Amino acid sequence: MDTIARSFLSGLAGAVALNALHETVRQLEPKAPHVQKLGERGVVKITKATGLPTPTGNALYATAMAGDLLSNTLYYSLIGLAKPPAILPLGAVLGALAGAGAVTLAGPLGLGDAPVRRTAATASMTVAWYVVGGLTAAGIFSWLNRLK
């Protein structure tokens, strides 16, 4: 398997871990981030700006989740740029940057920041979950590299 394939599979693993964590914890913890709301708001903005029909209800949620999974897969696939001693640190940095971006850019992008900044705990969980995604991508990339 070549580096691009290993990178993509690792990015997908990180994105799945991130989304599974977000979706599970928000069902259980009232202060948990609601990143899916940012995705849904983004879908609404994009469809309105492009004149495309705007999905609603479950279709809006599914569209937002698909976009989130795709964008996070591509982002976490950057792990493929790391050489072995730097894989885990790069995974942590990628996650921390994505989490910080979610917390600081949602408002300026017009998506509202309450879903990721309602409380200090919400903001901390947002960053932490993205770090988990980055570390998952790094762990899978390291493992796949050993298999080649």
Backbone as ProteinMPNN parsed JSONL, in Angstrom:
{"seq_chain_A": "MDTIARSFLSGLAGAVALNALHETVRQLEPKAPHVQKLGERGVVKITKATGLPTPTGNALYATAMAGDLLSNTLYYSLIGLAKPPAILPLGAVLGALAGAGAVTLAGPLGLGDAPVRRTAATASMTVAWYVVGGLTAAGIFSWLNRLK", "coords_chain_A": {"N_chain_A": [[0.856, -1.172, 0.0], [0.601, 2.191, -0.866], [1.952, 5.418, 0.22], [0.013, 7.454, -0.013], [-2.43, 6.046, 0.08], [-2.2, 4.884, 2.64], [-2.136, 7.221, 4.15], [-4.669, 8.32, 3.591], [-6.412, 6.301, 4.577], [-5.682, 6.401, 7.253], [-6.415, 9.035, 7.867], [-9.173, 8.771, 7.505], [-9.752, 6.988, 9.598], [-9.132, 8.638, 11.792], [-11.078, 10.649, 11.421], [-13.451, 9.175, 11.694], [-13.178, 8.308, 14.346], [-13.22, 10.806, 15.66], [-15.826, 11.771, 14.947], [-17.43, 9.724, 16.016], [-16.873, 9.988, 18.721], [-17.745, 12.665, 19.222], [-20.511, 12.377, 18.595], [-21.353, 10.39, 20.375], [-20.712, 11.365, 22.993], [-22.169, 13.759, 23.078], [-24.725, 12.852, 23.404], [-24.79, 12.076, 25.986], [-23.652, 13.961, 27.724], [-24.474, 17.098, 28.896], [-22.921, 19.452, 28.546], [-21.392, 18.944, 26.394], [-19.771, 19.467, 23.198], [-21.585, 20.512, 20.274], [-20.955, 19.88, 17.49], [-22.111, 19.037, 15.172], [-24.104, 20.857, 14.694], [-22.736, 23.077, 13.748], [-21.878, 22.041, 11.311], [-24.369, 21.591, 10.071], [-25.31, 24.218, 9.889], [-23.386, 25.227, 8.191], [-23.924, 23.756, 5.85], [-26.457, 24.789, 5.226], [-25.768, 27.486, 4.726], [-24.061, 27.187, 2.485], [-25.741, 25.933, 0.579], [-27.735, 27.844, 0.257], [-26.225, 29.989, -0.723], [-25.387, 28.984, -3.152], [-27.699, 28.431, -4.449], [-28.731, 25.922, -4.43], [-31.023, 23.275, -3.475], [-31.97, 23.29, -0.062], [-31.356, 20.896, 2.32], [-33.409, 19.425, 4.899], [-34.171, 18.472, 8.314], [-33.515, 15.042, 8.923], [-32.092, 14.665, 6.557], [-30.567, 16.987, 6.358], [-28.932, 16.693, 8.603], [-27.579, 14.287, 7.879], [-26.249, 15.123, 5.56], [-24.568, 17.083, 6.629], [-23.012, 15.477, 8.341], [-21.777, 13.785, 6.479], [-20.254, 15.638, 5.039], [-18.625, 16.536, 7.112], [-17.245, 14.203, 7.788], [-15.862, 13.735, 5.384], [-14.321, 16.13, 5.086], [-12.79, 16.101, 7.456], [-11.457, 13.677, 7.122], [-9.817, 14.241, 4.912], [-8.3, 16.326, 6.021], [-7.039, 15.093, 8.31], [-5.568, 13.275, 6.892], [-3.243, 14.508, 6.304], [-1.375, 13.521, 7.979], [0.243, 11.803, 6.681], [2.435, 13.212, 5.848], [4.312, 13.098, 7.768], [7.363, 11.832, 9.118], [8.526, 8.773, 10.67], [9.565, 9.397, 13.491], [8.114, 11.664, 14.062], [5.399, 11.234, 13.82], [3.342, 10.754, 15.843], [3.542, 13.212, 17.376], [2.841, 15.031, 15.291], [0.229, 14.209, 14.762], [-1.025, 14.953, 17.171], [-0.643, 17.735, 17.052], [-2.013, 18.39, 14.671], [-4.617, 17.711, 15.487], [-4.97, 19.464, 17.69], [-4.787, 21.969, 16.419], [-6.994, 21.83, 14.67], [-9.085, 21.625, 16.53], [-8.759, 24.031, 17.963], [-9.25, 25.759, 15.865], [-11.951, 25.17, 15.33], [-13.12, 26.136, 17.67], [-12.404, 28.85, 17.681], [-12.997, 29.914, 15.137], [-15.624, 29.423, 14.36], [-17.596, 31.368, 15.085], [-16.698, 33.828, 13.696], [-16.98, 32.819, 11.089], [-19.637, 32.853, 10.75], [-21.177, 30.804, 11.767], [-21.957, 30.627, 14.318], [-20.935, 30.424, 17.709], [-21.777, 29.109, 19.968], [-22.325, 26.258, 19.89], [-19.792, 25.146, 20.265], [-18.583, 26.601, 22.23], [-20.106, 27.073, 24.491], [-19.591, 26.725, 27.218], [-16.608, 26.729, 29.271], [-15.887, 24.093, 29.58], [-17.131, 22.932, 27.367], [-15.686, 24.079, 25.235], [-13.143, 23.065, 25.841], [-13.597, 20.296, 25.579], [-14.174, 20.246, 22.858], [-11.681, 20.853, 21.65], [-10.179, 18.742, 22.723], [-11.428, 16.458, 21.614], [-10.843, 16.707, 18.918], [-8.087, 16.402, 19.069], [-7.97, 13.735, 19.855], [-8.899, 12.586, 17.473], [-6.756, 13.286, 15.77], [-4.637, 11.918, 16.998], [-5.552, 9.319, 16.714], [-5.482, 9.057, 13.924], [-2.709, 9.272, 13.621], [-1.827, 7.016, 15.069], [-2.93, 4.906, 13.564], [-1.661, 5.377, 11.115], [1.017, 4.937, 11.813], [0.858, 2.207, 12.441], [0.023, 1.12, 9.956], [2.266, 1.745, 8.463], [4.116, -0.017, 9.532], [3.199, -2.369, 8.478], [3.763, -2.335, 5.791]], "CA_chain_A": [[0.0, 0.0, 0.0], [1.456, 3.368, -0.958], [1.805, 6.428, 1.272], [-1.266, 8.172, -0.16], [-3.486, 5.166, 0.587], [-2.042, 4.799, 4.095], [-2.526, 8.528, 4.694], [-6.123, 8.462, 3.49], [-7.044, 5.381, 5.538], [-5.415, 6.947, 8.59], [-7.285, 10.197, 8.011], [-10.535, 8.265, 7.683], [-9.846, 6.46, 10.971], [-9.189, 9.792, 12.691], [-12.378, 11.308, 11.253], [-14.47, 8.308, 12.288], [-13.014, 8.39, 15.807], [-13.703, 12.123, 16.066], [-17.291, 11.846, 14.84], [-18.028, 8.795, 16.976], [-16.722, 10.608, 20.04], [-18.686, 13.79, 19.284], [-21.907, 11.931, 18.583], [-21.643, 9.621, 21.59], [-20.646, 12.183, 24.199], [-23.239, 14.764, 23.114], [-25.945, 12.182, 23.861], [-24.652, 11.766, 27.408], [-23.129, 15.076, 28.507], [-25.111, 18.354, 28.481], [-21.954, 20.49, 28.168], [-20.601, 18.476, 25.251], [-19.91, 20.252, 21.969], [-22.561, 20.087, 19.26], [-20.293, 20.245, 16.24], [-23.03, 18.762, 14.066], [-24.851, 22.092, 14.411], [-21.885, 23.893, 12.871], [-21.969, 21.422, 9.989], [-25.693, 21.856, 9.507], [-25.356, 25.64, 9.527], [-22.539, 25.368, 7.012], [-24.665, 23.225, 4.705], [-27.493, 25.771, 4.906], [-25.102, 28.648, 4.108], [-23.553, 26.824, 1.163], [-26.844, 25.684, -0.353], [-28.385, 29.128, -0.041], [-25.309, 30.794, -1.539], [-25.267, 28.393, -4.485], [-29.017, 28.242, -5.036], [-29.117, 24.511, -4.371], [-32.054, 23.022, -2.464], [-31.444, 23.094, 1.284], [-31.971, 19.76, 3.003], [-33.945, 19.672, 6.237], [-34.331, 17.298, 9.169], [-32.491, 13.995, 8.873], [-31.257, 14.861, 5.37], [-29.602, 18.035, 6.707], [-27.969, 16.065, 9.515], [-26.763, 13.335, 7.122], [-25.376, 15.9, 4.674], [-23.534, 17.696, 7.479], [-22.107, 14.424, 8.809], [-20.971, 13.339, 5.342], [-19.272, 16.696, 4.795], [-17.685, 16.533, 8.226], [-16.407, 13.02, 7.64], [-14.974, 13.943, 4.245], [-13.341, 17.191, 5.346], [-11.851, 15.655, 8.495], [-10.61, 12.639, 6.526], [-8.782, 14.906, 4.114], [-7.418, 17.062, 6.931], [-6.209, 14.172, 9.081], [-4.673, 12.584, 5.965], [-1.949, 15.205, 6.323], [-0.464, 12.739, 8.806], [1.164, 11.147, 5.762], [3.618, 14.043, 5.642], [5.246, 12.894, 8.889], [8.31, 10.719, 9.17], [8.259, 8.023, 11.895], [9.669, 9.955, 14.846], [7.222, 12.82, 14.244], [4.004, 10.902, 13.496], [2.437, 11.049, 16.965], [3.463, 14.658, 17.636], [2.083, 15.711, 14.249], [-1.183, 13.902, 15.003], [-1.494, 15.812, 18.268], [-0.677, 19.118, 16.576], [-3.139, 18.505, 13.735], [-5.846, 17.72, 16.274], [-5.068, 20.698, 18.478], [-5.077, 23.079, 15.506], [-8.379, 21.706, 14.208], [-9.956, 21.96, 17.652], [-8.663, 25.472, 18.2], [-9.948, 26.393, 14.75], [-13.395, 25.027, 15.537], [-13.524, 27.002, 18.782], [-12.179, 30.287, 17.417], [-13.444, 30.37, 13.82], [-17.056, 29.208, 14.113], [-18.289, 32.652, 15.155], [-16.355, 34.678, 12.556], [-17.472, 32.233, 9.847], [-21.089, 32.987, 10.721], [-21.819, 29.545, 12.155], [-22.277, 30.709, 15.742], [-19.925, 29.708, 18.481], [-22.362, 28.421, 21.12], [-22.168, 24.799, 19.88], [-18.447, 24.719, 20.665], [-18.034, 27.491, 23.264], [-21.115, 27.398, 25.507], [-18.895, 26.793, 28.505], [-15.188, 26.381, 29.156], [-15.823, 22.636, 29.4], [-17.5, 22.66, 25.976], [-14.536, 24.437, 24.398], [-12.066, 22.109, 26.129], [-13.952, 19.022, 24.95], [-14.047, 20.41, 21.408], [-10.263, 20.705, 21.303], [-9.736, 17.393, 23.098], [-11.956, 15.441, 20.689], [-10.053, 16.805, 17.688], [-6.783, 15.802, 19.36], [-8.187, 12.279, 19.786], [-8.926, 12.248, 16.046], [-5.396, 13.382, 15.245], [-3.83, 10.821, 17.545], [-6.031, 8.09, 16.079], [-4.889, 9.037, 12.581], [-1.28, 9.002, 13.784], [-1.646, 5.624, 15.474], [-3.225, 4.032, 12.421], [-0.603, 5.575, 10.13], [2.189, 4.207, 12.311], [0.576, 0.778, 12.32], [0.04, 0.777, 8.537], [3.661, 1.825, 8.014], [4.804, -1.24, 9.942], [2.699, -3.475, 7.657], [4.156, -2.243, 4.362]], "C_chain_A": [[0.903, 1.236, 0.0], [1.12, 4.399, 0.128], [0.467, 7.156, 1.191], [-2.409, 7.327, 0.399], [-3.41, 5.047, 2.108], [-2.481, 6.103, 4.764], [-4.037, 8.678, 4.703], [-6.836, 7.555, 4.487], [-6.85, 5.863, 6.974], [-6.288, 8.157, 8.861], [-8.732, 9.789, 8.23], [-10.73, 7.723, 9.097], [-9.937, 7.6, 11.98], [-10.543, 10.487, 12.63], [-13.499, 10.487, 11.868], [-14.393, 8.366, 13.813], [-13.559, 9.708, 16.333], [-15.222, 12.18, 16.047], [-17.975, 10.919, 15.824], [-17.974, 9.375, 18.383], [-17.705, 11.767, 20.207], [-20.121, 13.297, 19.448], [-22.281, 11.14, 19.831], [-21.716, 10.53, 22.809], [-21.779, 13.209, 24.243], [-24.582, 14.166, 23.533], [-25.965, 12.022, 25.385], [-24.314, 12.959, 28.29], [-23.732, 16.401, 28.03], [-24.138, 19.441, 28.024], [-21.123, 20.104, 26.941], [-20.789, 19.392, 24.042], [-20.974, 19.651, 21.05], [-22.046, 20.512, 17.896], [-21.197, 19.987, 15.042], [-23.848, 20.002, 13.711], [-24.035, 23.024, 13.526], [-21.95, 23.356, 11.443], [-23.294, 21.703, 9.313], [-25.814, 23.316, 9.071], [-24.504, 25.911, 8.295], [-23.235, 24.878, 5.751], [-25.738, 24.225, 4.271], [-26.875, 26.979, 4.202], [-24.664, 28.342, 2.679], [-24.698, 26.634, 0.173], [-27.571, 26.982, -0.707], [-27.517, 29.978, -0.958], [-25.221, 30.286, -2.975], [-26.605, 28.182, -5.171], [-29.469, 26.792, -5.076], [-30.221, 24.324, -3.336], [-31.403, 22.724, -1.108], [-32.133, 21.907, 1.933], [-32.481, 20.176, 4.384], [-33.968, 18.362, 7.015], [-33.175, 16.329, 9.072], [-31.559, 14.148, 7.674], [-30.205, 15.938, 5.63], [-28.515, 17.46, 7.607], [-27.026, 15.134, 8.747], [-25.793, 14.058, 6.187], [-24.238, 16.527, 5.467], [-22.532, 16.647, 7.948], [-21.22, 13.922, 7.677], [-19.889, 14.374, 5.024], [-18.205, 16.731, 5.869], [-16.721, 15.359, 8.104], [-15.406, 13.203, 6.497], [-13.902, 14.991, 4.558], [-12.328, 16.776, 6.407], [-10.944, 14.537, 7.993], [-9.475, 13.274, 5.744], [-7.795, 15.641, 5.005], [-6.481, 16.114, 7.681], [-5.271, 13.351, 8.191], [-3.325, 13.278, 5.846], [-0.924, 14.468, 7.185], [0.578, 12.047, 7.936], [2.408, 11.952, 5.451], [4.694, 13.783, 6.694], [6.153, 11.696, 8.669], [8.163, 10.053, 10.539], [8.486, 8.706, 13.237], [8.669, 11.079, 15.12], [5.75, 12.494, 14.038], [3.064, 11.245, 14.647], [2.398, 12.537, 17.312], [2.666, 15.405, 16.565], [0.593, 15.429, 14.407], [-1.779, 14.777, 16.093], [-1.621, 17.26, 17.817], [-1.832, 19.32, 15.596], [-4.459, 18.58, 14.498], [-6.035, 19.007, 17.046], [-5.398, 21.894, 17.594], [-6.514, 23.026, 14.999], [-9.354, 22.079, 15.318], [-9.953, 23.439, 17.961], [-9.373, 26.236, 17.092], [-11.45, 26.321, 14.904], [-13.887, 25.995, 16.605], [-13.428, 28.484, 18.408], [-12.775, 30.783, 16.108], [-14.933, 30.216, 13.559], [-17.832, 30.523, 14.101], [-17.981, 33.548, 13.969], [-16.837, 34.134, 11.208], [-18.996, 32.298, 9.73], [-21.841, 31.728, 11.082], [-22.28, 29.565, 13.607], [-21.252, 29.932, 16.534], [-20.499, 28.966, 19.686], [-22.189, 26.901, 21.067], [-20.804, 24.301, 20.36], [-17.844, 25.559, 21.781], [-19.045, 27.857, 24.349], [-20.499, 27.596, 26.875], [-17.413, 26.5, 28.256], [-15.03, 24.875, 28.938], [-16.155, 22.258, 27.96], [-16.321, 22.936, 25.051], [-13.39, 23.445, 24.599], [-12.347, 20.759, 25.485], [-13.805, 19.109, 23.437], [-12.6, 20.174, 20.987], [-9.8, 19.272, 21.588], [-10.203, 16.341, 22.099], [-11.188, 15.49, 19.361], [-8.652, 16.23, 17.887], [-6.899, 14.282, 19.316], [-8.218, 11.829, 18.327], [-7.535, 12.271, 15.433], [-4.506, 12.26, 15.731], [-4.266, 9.476, 16.978], [-5.435, 7.964, 14.683], [-3.402, 8.689, 12.666], [-1.024, 7.547, 14.157], [-1.885, 4.654, 14.334], [-2.142, 4.16, 11.354], [0.671, 4.844, 10.554], [2.031, 2.706, 12.132], [0.645, 0.345, 10.846], [1.463, 0.825, 7.977], [4.437, 0.574, 8.393], [4.392, -2.439, 9.079], [3.257, -3.484, 6.242], [5.313, -3.111, 3.98]], "O_chain_A": [[1.856, 1.315, 0.776], [0.135, 4.262, 0.852], [-0.144, 7.444, 2.22], [-3.265, 7.844, 1.117], [-4.434, 5.104, 2.789], [-3.12, 6.085, 5.816], [-4.62, 9.11, 5.698], [-7.764, 7.991, 5.168], [-7.75, 5.744, 7.805], [-6.84, 8.298, 9.952], [-9.436, 10.386, 9.044], [-11.761, 7.973, 9.721], [-10.731, 7.536, 12.918], [-11.095, 10.87, 13.661], [-14.402, 11.041, 12.497], [-15.418, 8.462, 14.49], [-14.275, 9.733, 17.333], [-15.839, 12.594, 17.029], [-18.994, 11.283, 16.41], [-18.934, 9.259, 19.145], [-18.414, 11.845, 21.21], [-20.848, 13.749, 20.333], [-23.419, 11.219, 20.293], [-22.68, 10.469, 23.573], [-22.3, 13.504, 25.318], [-25.476, 14.892, 23.968], [-27.024, 11.854, 25.989], [-24.651, 12.971, 29.474], [-23.526, 16.789, 26.88], [-24.501, 20.273, 27.192], [-20.253, 20.861, 26.511], [-21.839, 20.015, 23.884], [-21.221, 18.445, 21.057], [-22.617, 21.382, 17.237], [-21.064, 20.646, 14.01], [-24.24, 20.178, 12.558], [-24.587, 23.688, 12.649], [-22.065, 24.123, 10.487], [-23.341, 22.016, 8.124], [-26.36, 23.609, 8.007], [-24.866, 26.733, 7.452], [-23.144, 25.514, 4.702], [-25.905, 24.476, 3.077], [-27.402, 27.442, 3.191], [-24.874, 29.148, 1.772], [-24.628, 27.124, -0.954], [-27.973, 27.179, -1.854], [-28.03, 30.621, -1.875], [-25.007, 31.065, -3.903], [-26.652, 27.8, -6.34], [-30.486, 26.475, -5.693], [-30.343, 25.13, -2.414], [-30.412, 21.998, -1.027], [-33.354, 21.903, 2.083], [-32.025, 21.168, 4.953], [-33.805, 17.283, 6.446], [-32.009, 16.721, 9.13], [-30.379, 13.806, 7.754], [-29.071, 15.815, 5.169], [-27.328, 17.709, 7.4], [-25.812, 15.186, 8.942], [-24.643, 13.644, 6.044], [-23.085, 16.508, 5.035], [-21.328, 16.903, 7.953], [-20.037, 13.66, 7.891], [-18.739, 14.016, 4.769], [-17.025, 16.931, 5.58], [-15.516, 15.516, 8.3], [-14.232, 12.86, 6.637], [-12.716, 14.761, 4.322], [-11.138, 17.065, 6.275], [-9.783, 14.456, 8.397], [-8.314, 12.893, 5.894], [-6.587, 15.587, 4.774], [-5.266, 16.313, 7.684], [-4.288, 12.792, 8.679], [-2.369, 12.693, 5.338], [0.268, 14.768, 7.121], [1.675, 11.741, 8.404], [3.346, 11.43, 4.849], [5.843, 14.195, 6.534], [5.747, 10.68, 8.103], [7.717, 10.704, 11.484], [7.609, 8.587, 14.094], [8.406, 11.409, 16.277], [4.919, 13.402, 14.077], [2.083, 11.96, 14.442], [1.313, 13.077, 17.525], [1.899, 16.313, 16.887], [-0.226, 16.326, 14.205], [-2.895, 15.28, 15.961], [-2.591, 17.937, 18.157], [-2.55, 20.315, 15.683], [-5.315, 19.411, 14.193], [-7.126, 19.579, 17.06], [-6.202, 22.744, 17.977], [-7.18, 24.057, 14.909], [-10.34, 22.773, 15.072], [-11.003, 24.039, 18.194], [-10.025, 27.247, 17.352], [-12.152, 27.298, 14.641], [-14.948, 26.603, 16.459], [-14.291, 29.277, 18.787], [-13.039, 31.978, 15.98], [-15.456, 30.821, 12.624], [-18.638, 30.76, 13.201], [-18.905, 33.994, 13.289], [-17.078, 34.91, 10.283], [-19.57, 31.853, 8.736], [-23.017, 31.588, 10.744], [-22.921, 28.622, 14.07], [-20.755, 28.901, 16.081], [-19.759, 28.255, 20.366], [-21.927, 26.293, 22.105], [-20.681, 23.162, 20.81], [-16.735, 25.283, 22.239], [-18.86, 28.85, 25.053], [-20.85, 28.527, 27.6], [-17.025, 26.078, 27.167], [-14.145, 24.437, 28.203], [-15.529, 21.361, 27.394], [-15.998, 22.122, 24.186], [-12.743, 23.035, 23.635], [-11.449, 20.142, 24.912], [-13.361, 18.153, 22.8], [-12.329, 19.39, 20.078], [-9.105, 18.669, 20.771], [-9.448, 15.425, 21.771], [-10.915, 14.454, 18.755], [-8.092, 15.634, 16.967], [-6.01, 13.612, 18.79], [-7.628, 10.805, 17.982], [-7.175, 11.379, 14.664], [-3.711, 11.712, 14.967], [-3.436, 8.588, 16.782], [-4.945, 6.901, 14.302], [-2.9, 7.899, 11.867], [-0.112, 6.916, 13.623], [-1.134, 3.694, 14.156], [-1.746, 3.162, 10.753], [1.324, 4.204, 9.73], [2.966, 2.02, 11.72], [1.254, -0.676, 10.527], [1.815, 0.027, 7.108], [5.324, 0.148, 7.652], [5.142, -3.408, 8.962], [3.232, -4.513, 5.567], [5.726, -3.115, 2.82]]}, "name": "protein", "num_of_chains": 1, "seq": "MDTIARSFLSGLAGAVALNALHETVRQLEPKAPHVQKLGERGVVKITKATGLPTPTGNALYATAMAGDLLSNTLYYSLIGLAKPPAILPLGAVLGALAGAGAVTLAGPLGLGDAPVRRTAATASMTVAWYVVGGLTAAGIFSWLNRLK"}
